Amino acid sequence: MDDDPVITLSRWEGPWEPDDPDANFKADVALYGRLDPLATLEGLSRNIDVPVGALARYVLAKFATSGSGAALELGPSAIKQLASFIDQAEAAGTDETRLAAYHSLRQFISWLRLPIDDPDTY
């Protein structure tokens, strides 16, 4: 199609400042930039007979929308509840409250996983 965008898969190694709030993400960009994603996409393309460009578009779109997809699946109430555990712990600022938040998160996630781990529960 004439309006399909074209991009160059470029490598990037920085630099970034140690106190950069996005330093972890930038380090990941540099690390994964060493790999050639086309090797995987080309193999998949051959195996399932879908063009490489269509697979690349799918992968990029799926990654780019995964946050909003997760938010839709969890729902606003669950997100607010999960965030409240962290917000309360950070407001208190102690290791004890952070550990309590971890336990609250673990219990909440365990509750969310229950029907997945044991479909006969309900």
Phi, psi and omega in degrees: 000143184293332184263008177292130179289154176238131178233159174255129178277093185260152174271150179216133182237015178104203010271170172214155181284147180301330181266010178298126181296343179255018184301318180296317179294316180297323176296321177295318178301315179295317181295308182290339177294344178285342183270161176251099182292341181293332178300316178291314182296323179293319177295316178297318179303314179296319185288327184244002176059050174235134182301146180304316181299323178292321177293317179299317179299317179299311182299314180296316180294319180297315179294315184295333182255004185296327179294313180290327176296317178295320179297320179294320181291318180287316182091156185297324181296314180295319180297316179298319180296313179299316180294326182297325177301315182288315181302316180295318180294318180291327178295319178287322173073021179248157176298325180297316180288329176293320177294321177296322178296319177302314181295322177295316177299316180299316180294318180295315179294323176299319178295318178295324183281343187310309181289341177281314181287328182223084184301340181275003183300317184254000000 
